[in-house]
Tab-separated table of C-alpha atoms and ligand atoms in Angstrom:
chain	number	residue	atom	x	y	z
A	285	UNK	CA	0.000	0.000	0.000
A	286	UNK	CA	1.017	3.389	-0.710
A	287	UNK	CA	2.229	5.496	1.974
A	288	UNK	CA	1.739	9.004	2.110
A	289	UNK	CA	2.759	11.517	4.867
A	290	UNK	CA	0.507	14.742	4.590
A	291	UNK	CA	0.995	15.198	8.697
A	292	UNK	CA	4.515	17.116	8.786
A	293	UNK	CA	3.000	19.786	11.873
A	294	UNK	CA	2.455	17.029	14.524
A	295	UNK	CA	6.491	15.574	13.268
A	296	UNK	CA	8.424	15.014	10.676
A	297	UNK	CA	10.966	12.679	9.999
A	298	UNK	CA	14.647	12.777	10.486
A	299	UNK	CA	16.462	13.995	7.444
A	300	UNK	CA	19.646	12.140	6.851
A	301	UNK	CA	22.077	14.256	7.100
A	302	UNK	CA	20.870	15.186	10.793
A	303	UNK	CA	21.138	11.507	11.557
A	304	UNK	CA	24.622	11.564	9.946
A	305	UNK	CA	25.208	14.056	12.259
A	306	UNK	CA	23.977	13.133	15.473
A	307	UNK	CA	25.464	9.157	15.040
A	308	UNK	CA	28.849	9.523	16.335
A	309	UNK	CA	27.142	10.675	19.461
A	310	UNK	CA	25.016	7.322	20.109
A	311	UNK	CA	28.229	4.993	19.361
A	312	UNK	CA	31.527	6.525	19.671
A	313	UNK	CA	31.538	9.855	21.648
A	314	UNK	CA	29.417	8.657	24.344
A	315	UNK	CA	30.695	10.863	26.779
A	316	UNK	CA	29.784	13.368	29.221
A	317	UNK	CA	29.975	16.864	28.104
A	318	UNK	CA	30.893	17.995	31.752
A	319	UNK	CA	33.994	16.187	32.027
A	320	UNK	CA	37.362	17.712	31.610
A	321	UNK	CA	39.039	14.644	30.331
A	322	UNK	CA	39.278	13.056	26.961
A	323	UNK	CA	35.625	11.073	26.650
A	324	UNK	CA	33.952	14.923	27.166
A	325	UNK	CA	35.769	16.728	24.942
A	326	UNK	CA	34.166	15.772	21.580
A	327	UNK	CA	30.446	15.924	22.534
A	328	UNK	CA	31.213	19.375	24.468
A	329	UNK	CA	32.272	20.673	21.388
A	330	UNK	CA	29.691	18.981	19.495
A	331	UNK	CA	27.427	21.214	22.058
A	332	UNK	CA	28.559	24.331	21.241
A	333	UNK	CA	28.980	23.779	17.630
A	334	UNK	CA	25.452	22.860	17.458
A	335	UNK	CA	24.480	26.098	19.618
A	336	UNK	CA	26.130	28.379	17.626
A	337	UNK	CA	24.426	27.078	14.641
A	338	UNK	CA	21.291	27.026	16.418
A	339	UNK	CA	22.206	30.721	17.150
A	340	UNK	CA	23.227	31.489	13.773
A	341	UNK	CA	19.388	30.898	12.659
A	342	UNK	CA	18.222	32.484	15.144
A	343	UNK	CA	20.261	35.440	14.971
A	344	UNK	CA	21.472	35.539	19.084
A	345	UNK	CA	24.470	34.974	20.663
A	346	UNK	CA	25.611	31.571	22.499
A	347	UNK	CA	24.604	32.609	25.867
A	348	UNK	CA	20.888	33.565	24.723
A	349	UNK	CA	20.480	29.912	23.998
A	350	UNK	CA	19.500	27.088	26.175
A	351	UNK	CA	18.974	23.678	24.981
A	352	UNK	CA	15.488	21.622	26.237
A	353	UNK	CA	14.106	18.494	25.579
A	354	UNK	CA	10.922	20.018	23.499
A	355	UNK	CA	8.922	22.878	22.523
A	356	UNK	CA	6.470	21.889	25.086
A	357	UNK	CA	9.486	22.588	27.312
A	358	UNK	CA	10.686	25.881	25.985
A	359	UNK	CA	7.620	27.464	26.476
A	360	UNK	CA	7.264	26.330	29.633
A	361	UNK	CA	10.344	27.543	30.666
A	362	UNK	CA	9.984	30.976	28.890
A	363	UNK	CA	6.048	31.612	30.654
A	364	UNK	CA	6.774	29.845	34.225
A	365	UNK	CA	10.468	31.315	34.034
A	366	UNK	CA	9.416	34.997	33.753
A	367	UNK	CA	6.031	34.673	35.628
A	368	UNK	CA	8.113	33.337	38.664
A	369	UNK	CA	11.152	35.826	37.979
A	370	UNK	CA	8.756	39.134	37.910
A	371	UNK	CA	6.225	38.367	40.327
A	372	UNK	CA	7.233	41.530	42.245
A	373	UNK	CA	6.588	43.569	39.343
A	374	UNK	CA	2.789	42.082	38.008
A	375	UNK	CA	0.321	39.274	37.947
A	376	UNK	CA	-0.963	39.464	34.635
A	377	UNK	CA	-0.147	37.331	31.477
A	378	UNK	CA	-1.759	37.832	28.013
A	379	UNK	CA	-2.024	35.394	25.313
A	380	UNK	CA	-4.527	34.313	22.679
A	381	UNK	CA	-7.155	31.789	22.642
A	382	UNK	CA	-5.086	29.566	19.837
A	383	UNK	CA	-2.377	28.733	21.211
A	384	UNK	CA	-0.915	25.605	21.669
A	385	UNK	CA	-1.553	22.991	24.685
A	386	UNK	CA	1.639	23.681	25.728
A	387	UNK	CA	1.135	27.275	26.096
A	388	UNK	CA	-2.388	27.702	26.897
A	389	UNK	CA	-1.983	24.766	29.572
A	390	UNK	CA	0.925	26.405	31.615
A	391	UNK	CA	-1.243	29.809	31.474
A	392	UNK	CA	-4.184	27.800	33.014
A	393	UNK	CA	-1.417	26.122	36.029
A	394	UNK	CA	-0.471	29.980	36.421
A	395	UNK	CA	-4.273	31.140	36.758
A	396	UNK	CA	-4.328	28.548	39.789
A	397	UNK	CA	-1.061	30.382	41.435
A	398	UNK	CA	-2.705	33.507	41.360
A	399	UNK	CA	-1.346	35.167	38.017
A	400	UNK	CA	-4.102	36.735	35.663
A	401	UNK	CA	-4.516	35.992	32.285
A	402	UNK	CA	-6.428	37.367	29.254
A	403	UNK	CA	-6.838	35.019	26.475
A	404	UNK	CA	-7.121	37.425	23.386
A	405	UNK	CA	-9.634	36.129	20.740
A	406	UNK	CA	-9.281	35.409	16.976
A	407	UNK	CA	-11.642	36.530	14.151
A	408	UNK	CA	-13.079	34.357	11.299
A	409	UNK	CA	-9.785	34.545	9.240
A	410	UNK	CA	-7.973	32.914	12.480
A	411	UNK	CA	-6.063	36.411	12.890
A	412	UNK	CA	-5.507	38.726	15.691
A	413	UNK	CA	-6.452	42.532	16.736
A	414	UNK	CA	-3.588	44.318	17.544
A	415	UNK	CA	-5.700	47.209	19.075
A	416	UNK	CA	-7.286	44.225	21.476
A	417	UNK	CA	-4.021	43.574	22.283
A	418	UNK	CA	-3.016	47.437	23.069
A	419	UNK	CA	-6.153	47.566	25.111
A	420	UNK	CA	-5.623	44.402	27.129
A	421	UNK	CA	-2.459	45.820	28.200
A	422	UNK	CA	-2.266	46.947	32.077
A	423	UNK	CA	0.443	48.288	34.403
A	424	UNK	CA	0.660	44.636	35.953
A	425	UNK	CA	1.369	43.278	32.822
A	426	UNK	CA	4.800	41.337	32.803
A	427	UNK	CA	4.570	38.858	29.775
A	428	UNK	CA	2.970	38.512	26.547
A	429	UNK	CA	2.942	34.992	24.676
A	430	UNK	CA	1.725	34.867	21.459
A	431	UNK	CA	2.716	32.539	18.720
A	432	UNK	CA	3.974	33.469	15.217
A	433	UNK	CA	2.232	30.665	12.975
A	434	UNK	CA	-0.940	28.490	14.305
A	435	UNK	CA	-0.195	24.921	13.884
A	436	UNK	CA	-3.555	24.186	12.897
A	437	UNK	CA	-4.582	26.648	10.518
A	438	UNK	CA	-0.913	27.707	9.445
A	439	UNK	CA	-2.043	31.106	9.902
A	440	UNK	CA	0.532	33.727	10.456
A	441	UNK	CA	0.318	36.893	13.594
A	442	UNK	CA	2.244	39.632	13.291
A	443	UNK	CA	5.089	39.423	15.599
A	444	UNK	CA	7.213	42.104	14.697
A	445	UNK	CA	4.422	44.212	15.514
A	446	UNK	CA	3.616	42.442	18.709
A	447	UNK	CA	7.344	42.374	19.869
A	448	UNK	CA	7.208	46.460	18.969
A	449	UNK	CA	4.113	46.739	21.191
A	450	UNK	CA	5.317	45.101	24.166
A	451	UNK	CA	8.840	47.197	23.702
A	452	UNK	CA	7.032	49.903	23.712
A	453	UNK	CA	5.021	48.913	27.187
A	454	UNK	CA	8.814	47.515	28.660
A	455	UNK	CA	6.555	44.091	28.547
A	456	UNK	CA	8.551	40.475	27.950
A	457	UNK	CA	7.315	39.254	24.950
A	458	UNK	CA	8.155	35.389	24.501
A	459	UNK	CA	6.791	33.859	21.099
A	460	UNK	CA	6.210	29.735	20.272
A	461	UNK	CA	8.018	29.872	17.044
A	462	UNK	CA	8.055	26.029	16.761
A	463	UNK	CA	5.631	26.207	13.412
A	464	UNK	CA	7.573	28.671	11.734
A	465	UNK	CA	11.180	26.956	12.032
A	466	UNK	CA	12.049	25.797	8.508
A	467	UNK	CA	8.736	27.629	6.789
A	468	UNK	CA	10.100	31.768	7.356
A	469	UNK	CA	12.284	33.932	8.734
A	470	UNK	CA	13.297	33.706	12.642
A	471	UNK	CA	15.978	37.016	13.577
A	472	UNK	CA	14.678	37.473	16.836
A	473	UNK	CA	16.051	40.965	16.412
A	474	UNK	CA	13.561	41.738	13.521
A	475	UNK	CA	10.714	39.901	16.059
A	476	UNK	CA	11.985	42.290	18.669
A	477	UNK	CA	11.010	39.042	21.299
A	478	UNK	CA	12.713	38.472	24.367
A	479	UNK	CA	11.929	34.381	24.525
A	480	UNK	CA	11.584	32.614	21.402
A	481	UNK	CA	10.341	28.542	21.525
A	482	UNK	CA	11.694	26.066	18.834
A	483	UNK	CA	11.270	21.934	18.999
A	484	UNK	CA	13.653	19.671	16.755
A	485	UNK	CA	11.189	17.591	15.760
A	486	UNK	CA	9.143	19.740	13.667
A	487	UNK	CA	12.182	20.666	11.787
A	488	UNK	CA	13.413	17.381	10.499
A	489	UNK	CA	15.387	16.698	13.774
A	490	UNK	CA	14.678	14.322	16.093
A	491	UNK	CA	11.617	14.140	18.921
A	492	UNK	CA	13.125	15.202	22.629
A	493	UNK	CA	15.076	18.526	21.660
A	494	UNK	CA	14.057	21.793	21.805
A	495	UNK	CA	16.184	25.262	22.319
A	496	UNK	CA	14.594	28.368	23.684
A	497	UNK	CA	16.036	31.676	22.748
A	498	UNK	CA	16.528	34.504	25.779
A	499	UNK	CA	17.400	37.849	25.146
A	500	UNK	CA	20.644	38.837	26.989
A	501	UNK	CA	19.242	40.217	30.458
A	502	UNK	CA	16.176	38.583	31.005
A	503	UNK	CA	15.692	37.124	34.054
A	504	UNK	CA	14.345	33.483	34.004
A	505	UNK	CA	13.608	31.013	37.088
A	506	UNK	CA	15.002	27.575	36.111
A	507	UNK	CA	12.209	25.203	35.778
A	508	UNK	CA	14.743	22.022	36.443
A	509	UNK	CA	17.242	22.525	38.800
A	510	UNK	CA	20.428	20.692	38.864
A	511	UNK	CA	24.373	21.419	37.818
A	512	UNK	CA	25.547	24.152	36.074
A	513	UNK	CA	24.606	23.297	32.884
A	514	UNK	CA	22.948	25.663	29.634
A	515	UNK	CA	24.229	28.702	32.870
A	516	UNK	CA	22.485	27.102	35.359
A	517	UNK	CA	19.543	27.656	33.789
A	518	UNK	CA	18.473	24.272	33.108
A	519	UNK	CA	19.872	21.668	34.755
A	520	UNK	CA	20.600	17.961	33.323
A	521	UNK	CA	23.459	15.823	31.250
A	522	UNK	CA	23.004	17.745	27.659
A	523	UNK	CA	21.072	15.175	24.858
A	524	UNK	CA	24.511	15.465	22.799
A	525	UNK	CA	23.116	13.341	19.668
A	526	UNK	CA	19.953	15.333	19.591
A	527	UNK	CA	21.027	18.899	19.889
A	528	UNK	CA	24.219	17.641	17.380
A	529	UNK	CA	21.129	16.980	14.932
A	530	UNK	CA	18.999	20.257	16.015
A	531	UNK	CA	22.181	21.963	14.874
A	532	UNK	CA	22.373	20.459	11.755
A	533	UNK	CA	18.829	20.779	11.050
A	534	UNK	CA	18.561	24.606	11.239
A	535	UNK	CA	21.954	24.731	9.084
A	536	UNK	CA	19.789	22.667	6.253
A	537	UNK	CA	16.370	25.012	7.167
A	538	UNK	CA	18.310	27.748	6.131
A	539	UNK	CA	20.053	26.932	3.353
A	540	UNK	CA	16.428	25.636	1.902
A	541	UNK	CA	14.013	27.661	3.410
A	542	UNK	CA	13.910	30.188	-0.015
A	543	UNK	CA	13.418	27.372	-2.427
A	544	UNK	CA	11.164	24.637	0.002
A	545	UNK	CA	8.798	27.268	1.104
A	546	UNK	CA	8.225	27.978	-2.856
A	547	UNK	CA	7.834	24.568	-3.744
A	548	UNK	CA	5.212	23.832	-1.090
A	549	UNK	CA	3.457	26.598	-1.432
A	550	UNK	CA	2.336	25.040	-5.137
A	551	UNK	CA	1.619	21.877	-3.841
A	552	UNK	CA	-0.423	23.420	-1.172
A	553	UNK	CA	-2.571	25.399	-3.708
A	554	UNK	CA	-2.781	22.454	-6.178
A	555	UNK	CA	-4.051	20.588	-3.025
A	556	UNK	CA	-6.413	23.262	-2.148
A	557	UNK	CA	-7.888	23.816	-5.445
A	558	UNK	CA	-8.076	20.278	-6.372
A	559	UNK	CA	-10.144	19.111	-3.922
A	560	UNK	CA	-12.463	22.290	-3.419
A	561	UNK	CA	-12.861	22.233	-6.551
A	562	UNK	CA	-14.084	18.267	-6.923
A	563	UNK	CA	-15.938	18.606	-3.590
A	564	UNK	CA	-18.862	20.673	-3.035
A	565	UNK	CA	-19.721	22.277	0.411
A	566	UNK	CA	-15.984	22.467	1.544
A	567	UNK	CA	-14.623	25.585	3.641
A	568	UNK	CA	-10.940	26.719	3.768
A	569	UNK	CA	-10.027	27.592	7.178
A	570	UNK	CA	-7.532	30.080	7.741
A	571	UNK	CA	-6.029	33.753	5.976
A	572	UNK	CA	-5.971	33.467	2.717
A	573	UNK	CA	-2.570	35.474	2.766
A	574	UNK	CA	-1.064	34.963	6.301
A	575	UNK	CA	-0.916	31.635	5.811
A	576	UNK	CA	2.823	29.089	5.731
A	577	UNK	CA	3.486	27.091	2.600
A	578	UNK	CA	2.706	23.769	4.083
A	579	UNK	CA	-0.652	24.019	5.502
A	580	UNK	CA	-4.396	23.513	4.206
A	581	UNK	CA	-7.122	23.315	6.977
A	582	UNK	CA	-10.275	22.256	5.272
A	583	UNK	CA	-14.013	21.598	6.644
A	584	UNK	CA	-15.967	19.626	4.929
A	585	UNK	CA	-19.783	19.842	5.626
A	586	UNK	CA	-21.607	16.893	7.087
A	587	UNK	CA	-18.491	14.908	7.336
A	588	UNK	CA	-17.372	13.501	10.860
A	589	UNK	CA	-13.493	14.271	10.756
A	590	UNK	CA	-12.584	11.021	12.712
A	591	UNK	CA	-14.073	8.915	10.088
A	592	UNK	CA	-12.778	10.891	6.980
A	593	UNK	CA	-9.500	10.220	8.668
A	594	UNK	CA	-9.689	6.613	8.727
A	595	UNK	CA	-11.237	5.751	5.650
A	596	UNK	CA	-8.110	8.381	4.236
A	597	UNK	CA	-5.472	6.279	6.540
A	598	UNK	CA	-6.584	2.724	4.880
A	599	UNK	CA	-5.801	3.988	1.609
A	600	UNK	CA	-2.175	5.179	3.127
A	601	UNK	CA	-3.005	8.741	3.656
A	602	UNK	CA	-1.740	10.186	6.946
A	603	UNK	CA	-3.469	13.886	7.823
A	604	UNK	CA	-4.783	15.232	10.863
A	605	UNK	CA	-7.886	16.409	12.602
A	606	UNK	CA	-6.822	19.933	14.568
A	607	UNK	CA	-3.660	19.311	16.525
A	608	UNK	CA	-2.633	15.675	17.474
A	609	UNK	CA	-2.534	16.647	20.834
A	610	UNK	CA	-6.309	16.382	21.115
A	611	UNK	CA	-7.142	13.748	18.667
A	612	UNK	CA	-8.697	11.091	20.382
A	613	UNK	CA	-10.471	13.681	22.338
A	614	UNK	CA	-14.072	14.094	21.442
A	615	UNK	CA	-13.452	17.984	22.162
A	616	UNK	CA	-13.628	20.600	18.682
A	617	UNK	CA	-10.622	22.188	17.794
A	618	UNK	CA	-10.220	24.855	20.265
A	619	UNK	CA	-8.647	27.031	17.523
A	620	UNK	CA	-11.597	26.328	14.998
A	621	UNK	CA	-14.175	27.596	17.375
A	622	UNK	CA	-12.568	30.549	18.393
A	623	UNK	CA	-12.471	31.048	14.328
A	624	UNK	CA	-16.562	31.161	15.309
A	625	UNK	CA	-16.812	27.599	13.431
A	626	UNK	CA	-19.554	25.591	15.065
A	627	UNK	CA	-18.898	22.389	16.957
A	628	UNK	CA	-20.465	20.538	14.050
A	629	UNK	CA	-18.044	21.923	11.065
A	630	UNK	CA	-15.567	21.991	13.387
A	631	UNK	CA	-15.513	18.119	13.488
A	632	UNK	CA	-15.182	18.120	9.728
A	633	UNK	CA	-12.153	19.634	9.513
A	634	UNK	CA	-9.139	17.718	8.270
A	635	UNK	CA	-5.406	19.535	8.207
A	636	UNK	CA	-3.114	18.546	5.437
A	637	UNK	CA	0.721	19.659	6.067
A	638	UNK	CA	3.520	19.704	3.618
A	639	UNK	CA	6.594	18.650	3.885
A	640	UNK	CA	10.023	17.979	2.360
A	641	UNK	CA	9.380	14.574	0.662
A	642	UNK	CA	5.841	15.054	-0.738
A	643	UNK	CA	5.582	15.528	-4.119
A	644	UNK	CA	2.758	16.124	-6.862
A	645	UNK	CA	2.247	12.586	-7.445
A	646	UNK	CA	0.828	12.323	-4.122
A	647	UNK	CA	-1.572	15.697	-4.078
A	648	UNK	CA	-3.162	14.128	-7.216
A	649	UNK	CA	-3.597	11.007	-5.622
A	650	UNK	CA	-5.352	12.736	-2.694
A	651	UNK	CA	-7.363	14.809	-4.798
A	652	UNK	CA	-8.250	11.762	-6.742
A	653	UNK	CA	-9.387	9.610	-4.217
A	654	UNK	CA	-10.560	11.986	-1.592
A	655	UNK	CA	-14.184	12.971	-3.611
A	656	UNK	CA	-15.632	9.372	-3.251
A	657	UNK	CA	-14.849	9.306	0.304
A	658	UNK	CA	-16.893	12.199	1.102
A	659	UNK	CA	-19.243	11.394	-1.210
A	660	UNK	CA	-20.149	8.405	0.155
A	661	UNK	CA	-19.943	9.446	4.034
A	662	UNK	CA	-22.096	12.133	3.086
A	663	UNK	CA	-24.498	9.829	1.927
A	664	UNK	CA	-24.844	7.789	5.164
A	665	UNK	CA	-25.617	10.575	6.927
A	666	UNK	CA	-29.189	11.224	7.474
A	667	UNK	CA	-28.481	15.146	7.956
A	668	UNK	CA	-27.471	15.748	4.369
A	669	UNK	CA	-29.916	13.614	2.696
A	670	UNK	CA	-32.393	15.927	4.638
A	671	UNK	CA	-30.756	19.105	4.229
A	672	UNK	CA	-29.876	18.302	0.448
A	673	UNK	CA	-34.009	17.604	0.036
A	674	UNK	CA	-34.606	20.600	1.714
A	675	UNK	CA	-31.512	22.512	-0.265
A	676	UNK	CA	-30.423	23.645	2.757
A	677	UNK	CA	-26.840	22.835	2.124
A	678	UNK	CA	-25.071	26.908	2.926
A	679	UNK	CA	-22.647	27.335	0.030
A	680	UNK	CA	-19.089	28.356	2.076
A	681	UNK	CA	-17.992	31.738	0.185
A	682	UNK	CA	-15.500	30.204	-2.083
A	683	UNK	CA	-12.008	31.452	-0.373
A	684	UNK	CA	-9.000	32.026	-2.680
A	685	UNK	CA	-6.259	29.611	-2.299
B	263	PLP	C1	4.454	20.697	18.387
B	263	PLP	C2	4.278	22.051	18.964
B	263	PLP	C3	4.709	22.346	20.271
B	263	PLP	C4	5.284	21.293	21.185
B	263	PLP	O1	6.545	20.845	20.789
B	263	PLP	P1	7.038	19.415	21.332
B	263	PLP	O2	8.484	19.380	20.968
B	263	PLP	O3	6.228	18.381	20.660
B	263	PLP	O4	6.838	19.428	22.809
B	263	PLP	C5	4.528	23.614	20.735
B	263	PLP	N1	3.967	24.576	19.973
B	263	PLP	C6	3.559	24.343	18.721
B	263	PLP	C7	2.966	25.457	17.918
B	263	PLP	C8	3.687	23.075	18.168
B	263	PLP	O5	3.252	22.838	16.936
């Protein structure tokens, strides 16, 4: 059977050359980067060489940079690290109402220790107000997290102009960056962030490796305490072999960022088109410009999302319903309702993401095989048969893709 991976924002697969990179560090150089003698000495520099490659994407410097074991843990560490570290100062935290688990989960744990938090809402497009965001702004405020690409919708906030509204307020402004990695531009100077959240294995490195960017100056409370390593600010033995591959990986990102992002960006619209234009009653989800390369978030009208998943999985077609975090879950997409979807569509949505090995062949075999599908879920379910008597299917506006 055909195997076809259309799922690259839950993970993506290790790219060669980052597992070239990180072997000598599961077989040979097995040693710890902490000691002085001879078995430390090649992963320690294998540490730093990764970092300031790491940095060199990221545009910092080597002691802005500390190495975790995911983006869940980065951004844990950035809104726990700065919550605890300027309690003095404020109790109030503002984010949006699409962020990621990760994020919106250690906001809800900081709501129980007595911070504050304003959850900033989306419109239908899936994008932000800035004025909201001027307004929700008060004298206690000491961070702002907001993330620069949704990975459900691929939809893009502005966070140049985010980072320039918190300078402006003297508020830390941390950003979960881990969607955009690979797909555009990260210069944390040109984000103007203080904290900026990347994991490894969105970016063709492998799962358990994260790095979080912190602006020279910004105070942090450790979330793991230990020895003295990444500056005592998080302790624990270093994962040599997978920071050695995060290193490599965001050496390849940039060096094919220009040319990838074009490439998908085709094959998204040749996705999008194809089957919107071979199913009826389908709505794009997301804006139609701030939008990555690699992402289509579709809902498809009296279609449970579950189902339209396995029936695409037994012809070897791997896509997602919202975030695979809460697949399984019986819950709508958190991110699709605050788009104003209702629960209903909201189960019909299905999110297709690019990524480096997919290729034409495998969009037309989608778009080929996808109609019947829907076609004949749709016509097991007693709603449509009624509302198609009735004709009163709504016709989504047809969206530009
Ligand atoms: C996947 C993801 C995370 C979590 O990263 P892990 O390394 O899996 O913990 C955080 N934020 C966003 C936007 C993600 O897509």
């Amino acid at each position: 059977m055909k195997r076809i991976y259309f799922d690259h924002n839950a993970t993506t697969p290790v790219q060669a050359e980052v597992f070239e990179a990180m072997l000598p560090f599961l077989r040979d150089e097995w040693g710890n980067p902490s000691s002085i003698h001879w078995a430390g000495r090649a992963p320690r520099k294998a540490v730093e060489e990764a970092r300031d490659k790491v940095c060199r994407f990221l545009n910092c410097s080597a002691a802005e940079l500390i190495f975790t074991s995911s983006g869940s843990e980065s951004d844990n560490l950035a809104i726990k690290g700065t919550a605890f570290a300027k309690k003095s100062k404020g109790n109030h935290i503002i984010t949006t109402k699409v962020e990621h688990p990760a994020v919106l989960n250690t906001c809800k744990y900081l709501e129980r220790e007595g911070f504050e938090v304003t959850y900033l809402g989306v419109d239908a497009d899936g994008m932000l107000s800035l004025d909201e965001l001027r307004a929700a702004i008060r004298p206690q405020t000491i961070l702002i997290t907001i993330m620069y690409v949704n990975n459900e919708t691929g939809v893009i906030f502005p966070v140049d102009e985010i980072g320039k509204i918190a300078e402006v307020h003297a508020v830390t402004f941390h950003t979960d960056a881990v969607q955009a990695a690979g797909k555009l531009p990260l210069d944390v100077k040109l984000l103007r962030c203080d904290l900026l959240s990347i994991s490894g294995h969105k970016l063709y490195a492998p799962k358990g490796v994260g790095a979080l960017y912190v602006k020279k100056g910004a105070r942090l409370i450790p979330l793991i305490h230990g020895g003295h390593h990444e500056r005592n600010r998080r302790g624990g033995t270093e994962n040599v072999s997978g920071i050695a591959g995060l290193g490599r990986a965001c050496e390849i990102a940039a060096r094919d960022m220009d040319k990838e992002t074009e490439r998908l960006g085709r094959l998204k619209h040749r996705l999008e088109r194809g089957l919107m234009d071979r199913i009826p009653h389908v709505k794009l989800n997301g804006h139609s410009e701030k939008r990555i390369a690699n992402t289509a978030n579709l809902s498809f009208e009296f279609v449970e999302g579950e189902s339209l998943l396995l029936n695409l999985d037994m012809i070897g077609i791997a896509a997602s319903s919202g975030s695979a975090c809460t697949s399984g879950s019986l819950e709508p997409s958190h991110v699709l309702v605050s788009m104003g979807l209702t629960p209903e569509i909201s189960h019909g949505s299905v999110r297709f993401s690019l990524g480096r090995a997919n290729t034409e062949e495998e969009v037309d075999y989608l778009i080929e095989k996808m109609p019947p599908i829907v076609e004949r879920m749709r016509g097991m379910s007693p709603l449509w048969n009624e509302a198609e008597k009735k004709g009163a299917l709504i016709d989504f506006e047809k969206k530009s893709c």
